[in-house]
JSON list of C-alpha atoms in Angstrom, two decimals:
[
{"chain": "A", "resi": 1, "resn": "MET", "atom": "CA", "xyz": [-3.79, 35.69, -14.48]},
{"chain": "A", "resi": 2, "resn": "LYS", "atom": "CA", "xyz": [-3.00, 32.39, -14.24]},
{"chain": "A", "resi": 3, "resn": "LYS", "atom": "CA", "xyz": [-1.45, 30.78, -10.93]},
{"chain": "A", "resi": 4, "resn": "LYS", "atom": "CA", "xyz": [2.45, 29.43, -12.32]},
{"chain": "A", "resi": 5, "resn": "SER", "atom": "CA", "xyz": [2.57, 25.51, -12.51]},
{"chain": "A", "resi": 6, "resn": "GLU", "atom": "CA", "xyz": [4.88, 23.66, -9.99]},
{"chain": "A", "resi": 7, "resn": "ILE", "atom": "CA", "xyz": [6.81, 21.58, -11.08]},
{"chain": "A", "resi": 8, "resn": "LYS", "atom": "CA", "xyz": [8.44, 18.42, -9.69]},
{"chain": "A", "resi": 9, "resn": "TYR", "atom": "CA", "xyz": [11.18, 15.67, -11.18]},
{"chain": "A", "resi": 10, "resn": "GLY", "atom": "CA", "xyz": [10.15, 17.74, -14.62]},
{"chain": "A", "resi": 11, "resn": "ILE", "atom": "CA", "xyz": [6.94, 17.00, -14.42]},
{"chain": "A", "resi": 12, "resn": "GLU", "atom": "CA", "xyz": [3.80, 19.20, -14.43]},
{"chain": "A", "resi": 13, "resn": "ILE", "atom": "CA", "xyz": [1.50, 19.43, -10.85]},
{"chain": "A", "resi": 14, "resn": "THR", "atom": "CA", "xyz": [-2.24, 19.33, -11.81]},
{"chain": "A", "resi": 15, "resn": "LYS", "atom": "CA", "xyz": [-5.84, 18.93, -9.82]},
{"chain": "A", "resi": 16, "resn": "PRO", "atom": "CA", "xyz": [-6.53, 16.63, -10.34]},
{"chain": "A", "resi": 17, "resn": "HIS", "atom": "CA", "xyz": [-3.51, 14.44, -10.72]},
{"chain": "A", "resi": 18, "resn": "SER", "atom": "CA", "xyz": [-2.48, 14.20, -14.41]},
{"chain": "A", "resi": 19, "resn": "LYS", "atom": "CA", "xyz": [-1.23, 10.45, -15.93]},
{"chain": "A", "resi": 20, "resn": "GLU", "atom": "CA", "xyz": [1.96, 11.47, -15.63]},
{"chain": "A", "resi": 21, "resn": "MET", "atom": "CA", "xyz": [1.67, 11.58, -11.76]},
{"chain": "A", "resi": 22, "resn": "TYR", "atom": "CA", "xyz": [-0.06, 8.64, -11.53]},
{"chain": "A", "resi": 23, "resn": "ASN", "atom": "CA", "xyz": [2.74, 6.26, -13.57]},
{"chain": "A", "resi": 24, "resn": "HIS", "atom": "CA", "xyz": [5.00, 8.71, -11.43]},
{"chain": "A", "resi": 25, "resn": "ASN", "atom": "CA", "xyz": [3.82, 7.32, -8.09]},
{"chain": "A", "resi": 26, "resn": "ASN", "atom": "CA", "xyz": [2.73, 4.69, -8.54]},
{"chain": "A", "resi": 27, "resn": "LYS", "atom": "CA", "xyz": [7.04, 4.26, -9.93]},
{"chain": "A", "resi": 28, "resn": "ILE", "atom": "CA", "xyz": [7.57, 5.38, -6.36]},
{"chain": "A", "resi": 29, "resn": "ALA", "atom": "CA", "xyz": [4.96, 3.14, -4.35]},
{"chain": "A", "resi": 30, "resn": "GLU", "atom": "CA", "xyz": [6.39, 0.35, -5.49]},
{"chain": "A", "resi": 31, "resn": "GLU", "atom": "CA", "xyz": [9.85, 1.02, -4.68]},
{"chain": "A", "resi": 32, "resn": "MET", "atom": "CA", "xyz": [8.72, 1.77, -1.29]},
{"chain": "A", "resi": 33, "resn": "ARG", "atom": "CA", "xyz": [7.21, -0.97, -1.17]},
{"chain": "A", "resi": 34, "resn": "THR", "atom": "CA", "xyz": [9.76, -3.08, -2.08]},
{"chain": "A", "resi": 35, "resn": "ASN", "atom": "CA", "xyz": [11.22, -1.60, 0.80]},
{"chain": "A", "resi": 36, "resn": "VAL", "atom": "CA", "xyz": [8.93, -1.38, 3.46]},
{"chain": "A", "resi": 37, "resn": "ALA", "atom": "CA", "xyz": [8.76, -5.71, 2.64]},
{"chain": "A", "resi": 38, "resn": "HIS", "atom": "CA", "xyz": [12.33, -5.71, 3.15]},
{"chain": "A", "resi": 39, "resn": "GLU", "atom": "CA", "xyz": [12.25, -4.08, 6.28]},
{"chain": "A", "resi": 40, "resn": "ILE", "atom": "CA", "xyz": [9.32, -6.46, 7.48]},
{"chain": "A", "resi": 41, "resn": "TYR", "atom": "CA", "xyz": [11.36, -10.02, 6.68]},
{"chain": "A", "resi": 42, "resn": "ASP", "atom": "CA", "xyz": [13.92, -8.86, 7.86]},
{"chain": "A", "resi": 43, "resn": "ALA", "atom": "CA", "xyz": [12.45, -7.21, 11.48]},
{"chain": "A", "resi": 44, "resn": "TYR", "atom": "CA", "xyz": [10.69, -11.08, 12.16]},
{"chain": "A", "resi": 45, "resn": "ARG", "atom": "CA", "xyz": [14.57, -13.04, 11.16]},
{"chain": "A", "resi": 46, "resn": "LYS", "atom": "CA", "xyz": [15.73, -10.68, 14.03]},
{"chain": "A", "resi": 47, "resn": "ALA", "atom": "CA", "xyz": [13.15, -10.65, 16.10]},
{"chain": "A", "resi": 48, "resn": "ILE", "atom": "CA", "xyz": [12.82, -14.56, 16.19]},
{"chain": "A", "resi": 49, "resn": "GLY", "atom": "CA", "xyz": [16.94, -14.63, 16.52]},
{"chain": "A", "resi": 50, "resn": "GLU", "atom": "CA", "xyz": [17.12, -16.12, 13.22]},
{"chain": "A", "resi": 51, "resn": "VAL", "atom": "CA", "xyz": [20.08, -13.16, 12.06]},
{"chain": "A", "resi": 52, "resn": "ALA", "atom": "CA", "xyz": [22.03, -11.44, 14.76]},
{"chain": "A", "resi": 53, "resn": "ALA", "atom": "CA", "xyz": [20.55, -7.99, 15.85]},
{"chain": "A", "resi": 54, "resn": "SER", "atom": "CA", "xyz": [21.74, -4.48, 16.74]},
{"chain": "A", "resi": 55, "resn": "GLY", "atom": "CA", "xyz": [19.44, -4.58, 19.91]},
{"chain": "A", "resi": 56, "resn": "GLY", "atom": "CA", "xyz": [18.60, -8.28, 19.46]},
{"chain": "A", "resi": 57, "resn": "MET", "atom": "CA", "xyz": [15.36, -10.37, 19.91]},
{"chain": "A", "resi": 58, "resn": "ASP", "atom": "CA", "xyz": [12.90, -7.53, 21.02]},
{"chain": "A", "resi": 59, "resn": "LYS", "atom": "CA", "xyz": [14.51, -4.73, 18.89]},
{"chain": "A", "resi": 60, "resn": "GLY", "atom": "CA", "xyz": [13.57, -6.81, 15.52]},
{"chain": "A", "resi": 61, "resn": "GLU", "atom": "CA", "xyz": [9.89, -7.59, 17.38]},
{"chain": "A", "resi": 62, "resn": "LYS", "atom": "CA", "xyz": [9.71, -3.84, 18.04]},
{"chain": "A", "resi": 63, "resn": "ASP", "atom": "CA", "xyz": [10.20, -2.39, 14.24]},
{"chain": "A", "resi": 64, "resn": "LEU", "atom": "CA", "xyz": [7.89, -5.16, 12.80]},
{"chain": "A", "resi": 65, "resn": "ARG", "atom": "CA", "xyz": [5.71, -4.40, 15.46]},
{"chain": "A", "resi": 66, "resn": "SER", "atom": "CA", "xyz": [6.16, -1.00, 14.46]},
{"chain": "A", "resi": 67, "resn": "LEU", "atom": "CA", "xyz": [6.26, -1.30, 10.32]},
{"chain": "A", "resi": 68, "resn": "VAL", "atom": "CA", "xyz": [3.16, -3.36, 10.52]},
{"chain": "A", "resi": 69, "resn": "GLU", "atom": "CA", "xyz": [1.26, -0.92, 12.56]},
{"chain": "A", "resi": 70, "resn": "ALA", "atom": "CA", "xyz": [1.55, 1.84, 10.16]},
{"chain": "A", "resi": 71, "resn": "PHE", "atom": "CA", "xyz": [0.03, -0.04, 7.73]},
{"chain": "A", "resi": 72, "resn": "SER", "atom": "CA", "xyz": [-3.08, -1.93, 9.20]},
{"chain": "A", "resi": 73, "resn": "GLY", "atom": "CA", "xyz": [-3.70, 0.10, 11.72]},
{"chain": "A", "resi": 74, "resn": "TYR", "atom": "CA", "xyz": [-3.94, -1.96, 14.54]},
{"chain": "A", "resi": 75, "resn": "HIS", "atom": "CA", "xyz": [-1.51, -2.86, 17.41]},
{"chain": "A", "resi": 76, "resn": "TYR", "atom": "CA", "xyz": [-0.58, -6.07, 17.45]},
{"chain": "A", "resi": 77, "resn": "GLY", "atom": "CA", "xyz": [0.32, -7.01, 21.31]},
{"chain": "A", "resi": 78, "resn": "GLU", "atom": "CA", "xyz": [1.97, -9.97, 23.11]},
{"chain": "A", "resi": 79, "resn": "GLY", "atom": "CA", "xyz": [-0.96, -12.16, 22.14]},
{"chain": "A", "resi": 80, "resn": "TYR", "atom": "CA", "xyz": [-0.18, -12.36, 18.30]},
{"chain": "A", "resi": 81, "resn": "GLU", "atom": "CA", "xyz": [2.04, -14.90, 16.58]},
{"chain": "A", "resi": 82, "resn": "LEU", "atom": "CA", "xyz": [4.90, -12.86, 15.30]},
{"chain": "A", "resi": 83, "resn": "LEU", "atom": "CA", "xyz": [4.46, -14.53, 11.89]},
{"chain": "A", "resi": 84, "resn": "ASP", "atom": "CA", "xyz": [0.70, -13.63, 12.17]},
{"chain": "A", "resi": 85, "resn": "VAL", "atom": "CA", "xyz": [1.79, -10.15, 12.25]},
{"chain": "A", "resi": 86, "resn": "ARG", "atom": "CA", "xyz": [4.52, -10.14, 9.43]},
{"chain": "A", "resi": 87, "resn": "ASP", "atom": "CA", "xyz": [1.47, -12.17, 6.77]},
{"chain": "A", "resi": 88, "resn": "GLN", "atom": "CA", "xyz": [-1.02, -9.20, 7.91]},
{"chain": "A", "resi": 89, "resn": "GLY", "atom": "CA", "xyz": [1.33, -6.40, 7.75]},
{"chain": "A", "resi": 90, "resn": "ILE", "atom": "CA", "xyz": [2.79, -7.62, 4.28]},
{"chain": "A", "resi": 91, "resn": "ALA", "atom": "CA", "xyz": [-1.23, -8.10, 3.34]},
{"chain": "A", "resi": 92, "resn": "ALA", "atom": "CA", "xyz": [-2.40, -4.09, 4.89]},
{"chain": "A", "resi": 93, "resn": "LEU", "atom": "CA", "xyz": [1.49, -2.88, 2.87]},
{"chain": "A", "resi": 94, "resn": "ASN", "atom": "CA", "xyz": [0.17, -3.75, -0.31]},
{"chain": "A", "resi": 95, "resn": "SER", "atom": "CA", "xyz": [-3.79, -3.10, -0.26]},
{"chain": "A", "resi": 96, "resn": "CYS", "atom": "CA", "xyz": [-2.98, 0.59, 1.61]},
{"chain": "A", "resi": 97, "resn": "ALA", "atom": "CA", "xyz": [-3.49, 3.41, -1.05]},
{"chain": "A", "resi": 98, "resn": "ASN", "atom": "CA", "xyz": [-0.57, 5.64, -2.36]},
{"chain": "A", "resi": 99, "resn": "TRP", "atom": "CA", "xyz": [-1.63, 8.73, -0.47]},
{"chain": "A", "resi": 100, "resn": "GLN", "atom": "CA", "xyz": [-1.26, 6.55, 2.75]},
{"chain": "A", "resi": 101, "resn": "LEU", "atom": "CA", "xyz": [1.83, 4.97, 1.58]},
{"chain": "A", "resi": 102, "resn": "HIS", "atom": "CA", "xyz": [3.19, 8.71, 0.91]},
{"chain": "A", "resi": 103, "resn": "GLU", "atom": "CA", "xyz": [2.42, 9.87, 5.06]},
{"chain": "A", "resi": 104, "resn": "GLU", "atom": "CA", "xyz": [3.33, 6.82, 6.43]},
{"chain": "A", "resi": 105, "resn": "TYR", "atom": "CA", "xyz": [6.55, 6.14, 4.50]},
{"chain": "A", "resi": 106, "resn": "SER", "atom": "CA", "xyz": [7.27, 9.36, 5.49]},
{"chain": "A", "resi": 107, "resn": "TYR", "atom": "CA", "xyz": [6.91, 9.08, 8.92]},
{"chain": "A", "resi": 108, "resn": "LEU", "atom": "CA", "xyz": [8.92, 5.36, 8.94]},
{"chain": "A", "resi": 109, "resn": "CYS", "atom": "CA", "xyz": [11.68, 7.22, 7.36]},
{"chain": "A", "resi": 110, "resn": "PHE", "atom": "CA", "xyz": [12.01, 10.23, 10.04]},
{"chain": "A", "resi": 111, "resn": "LYS", "atom": "CA", "xyz": [11.82, 7.37, 12.43]},
{"chain": "A", "resi": 112, "resn": "SER", "atom": "CA", "xyz": [14.78, 5.45, 10.17]},
{"chain": "A", "resi": 113, "resn": "LEU", "atom": "CA", "xyz": [12.86, 2.42, 9.61]},
{"chain": "A", "resi": 114, "resn": "VAL", "atom": "CA", "xyz": [12.58, 3.00, 5.74]},
{"chain": "A", "resi": 115, "resn": "PRO", "atom": "CA", "xyz": [15.46, 3.48, 3.71]},
{"chain": "A", "resi": 116, "resn": "ARG", "atom": "CA", "xyz": [15.37, 6.88, 1.22]},
{"chain": "A", "resi": 117, "resn": "THR", "atom": "CA", "xyz": [13.66, 5.77, -1.37]},
{"chain": "A", "resi": 118, "resn": "SER", "atom": "CA", "xyz": [15.33, 8.14, -5.42]},
{"chain": "A", "resi": 119, "resn": "LYS", "atom": "CA", "xyz": [12.05, 10.43, -5.02]},
{"chain": "A", "resi": 120, "resn": "MET", "atom": "CA", "xyz": [9.38, 11.42, -3.66]},
{"chain": "A", "resi": 121, "resn": "MET", "atom": "CA", "xyz": [5.68, 11.11, -4.61]},
{"chain": "A", "resi": 122, "resn": "VAL", "atom": "CA", "xyz": [3.94, 14.17, -6.38]},
{"chain": "A", "resi": 123, "resn": "GLY", "atom": "CA", "xyz": [0.77, 15.43, -5.65]},
{"chain": "A", "resi": 124, "resn": "PHE", "atom": "CA", "xyz": [0.26, 15.29, -2.22]},
{"chain": "A", "resi": 125, "resn": "ASP", "atom": "CA", "xyz": [0.35, 18.64, 0.40]},
{"chain": "A", "resi": 126, "resn": "TRP", "atom": "CA", "xyz": [1.94, 17.13, 3.60]},
{"chain": "A", "resi": 127, "resn": "GLU", "atom": "CA", "xyz": [4.11, 14.89, 4.34]},
{"chain": "A", "resi": 128, "resn": "LYS", "atom": "CA", "xyz": [6.30, 14.82, 7.99]},
{"chain": "A", "resi": 129, "resn": "HIS", "atom": "CA", "xyz": [9.45, 13.96, 6.24]},
{"chain": "A", "resi": 130, "resn": "ASP", "atom": "CA", "xyz": [11.60, 14.45, 2.98]},
{"chain": "A", "resi": 131, "resn": "TYR", "atom": "CA", "xyz": [12.24, 10.14, 2.55]},
{"chain": "A", "resi": 132, "resn": "SER", "atom": "CA", "xyz": [13.99, 11.23, -0.97]},
{"chain": "A", "resi": 133, "resn": "GLU", "atom": "CA", "xyz": [17.92, 10.31, -1.42]},
{"chain": "A", "resi": 134, "resn": "ILE", "atom": "CA", "xyz": [19.68, 13.99, -0.04]},
{"chain": "A", "resi": 135, "resn": "GLU", "atom": "CA", "xyz": [19.59, 16.47, -2.20]},
{"chain": "A", "resi": 136, "resn": "GLU", "atom": "CA", "xyz": [22.89, 18.34, -2.44]},
{"chain": "A", "resi": 137, "resn": "GLY", "atom": "CA", "xyz": [22.76, 21.78, -0.35]},
{"chain": "A", "resi": 138, "resn": "TYR", "atom": "CA", "xyz": [19.84, 19.74, 1.62]},
{"chain": "A", "resi": 139, "resn": "ASP", "atom": "CA", "xyz": [20.54, 21.58, 5.32]},
{"chain": "A", "resi": 140, "resn": "GLY", "atom": "CA", "xyz": [19.02, 18.75, 8.14]},
{"chain": "A", "resi": 141, "resn": "ALA", "atom": "CA", "xyz": [15.54, 20.72, 8.47]},
{"chain": "A", "resi": 142, "resn": "LEU", "atom": "CA", "xyz": [12.58, 19.10, 8.74]},
{"chain": "A", "resi": 143, "resn": "ASN", "atom": "CA", "xyz": [10.14, 20.10, 6.63]},
{"chain": "A", "resi": 144, "resn": "GLU", "atom": "CA", "xyz": [8.04, 23.15, 7.96]},
{"chain": "A", "resi": 145, "resn": "ASN", "atom": "CA", "xyz": [5.05, 21.43, 8.24]},
{"chain": "A", "resi": 146, "resn": "PHE", "atom": "CA", "xyz": [6.31, 18.84, 10.69]},
{"chain": "A", "resi": 147, "resn": "ASP", "atom": "CA", "xyz": [5.99, 20.77, 14.54]},
{"chain": "A", "resi": 148, "resn": "GLY", "atom": "CA", "xyz": [7.34, 18.46, 16.79]},
{"chain": "A", "resi": 149, "resn": "ARG", "atom": "CA", "xyz": [3.65, 16.22, 17.31]},
{"chain": "A", "resi": 150, "resn": "GLU", "atom": "CA", "xyz": [3.20, 12.88, 16.88]},
{"chain": "A", "resi": 151, "resn": "GLU", "atom": "CA", "xyz": [-0.04, 12.02, 18.29]},
{"chain": "A", "resi": 152, "resn": "TYR", "atom": "CA", "xyz": [-1.36, 12.21, 15.14]},
{"chain": "A", "resi": 153, "resn": "TYR", "atom": "CA", "xyz": [0.24, 8.25, 14.81]},
{"chain": "A", "resi": 154, "resn": "LYS", "atom": "CA", "xyz": [-0.68, 6.83, 18.21]}
]
């Protein structure tokens, strides 16, 4: 007996990914990259004092480092110029794969560093947090795979 296929956003989920799945994921990836880039630039502006920030310049710098670390894999300490951190973060964001964007965006959304997207990517088995717009009937619960451990991200 054939297994019933899963449908999400009107797209049949297949292994390997179909052209329709890739097109959908690329569209969502573009939205994610735009959101993250905006947050990186905004955190940089807060960190250098160009705009007022709740939490001050320290919060802006902390957010900038967290956003960039998610995509670059590097921890930027005190010795780095914030402009370099920002630029390296944008470069890493633009070169990361969709699966990495999916996982990291989920975590950053969970931490309230990036806004929710219109839809989720499809065809990936894991995310820490549903990062799409909250749907009616959403009870605020985390993904059933979330176990509270954050050491994976450190």
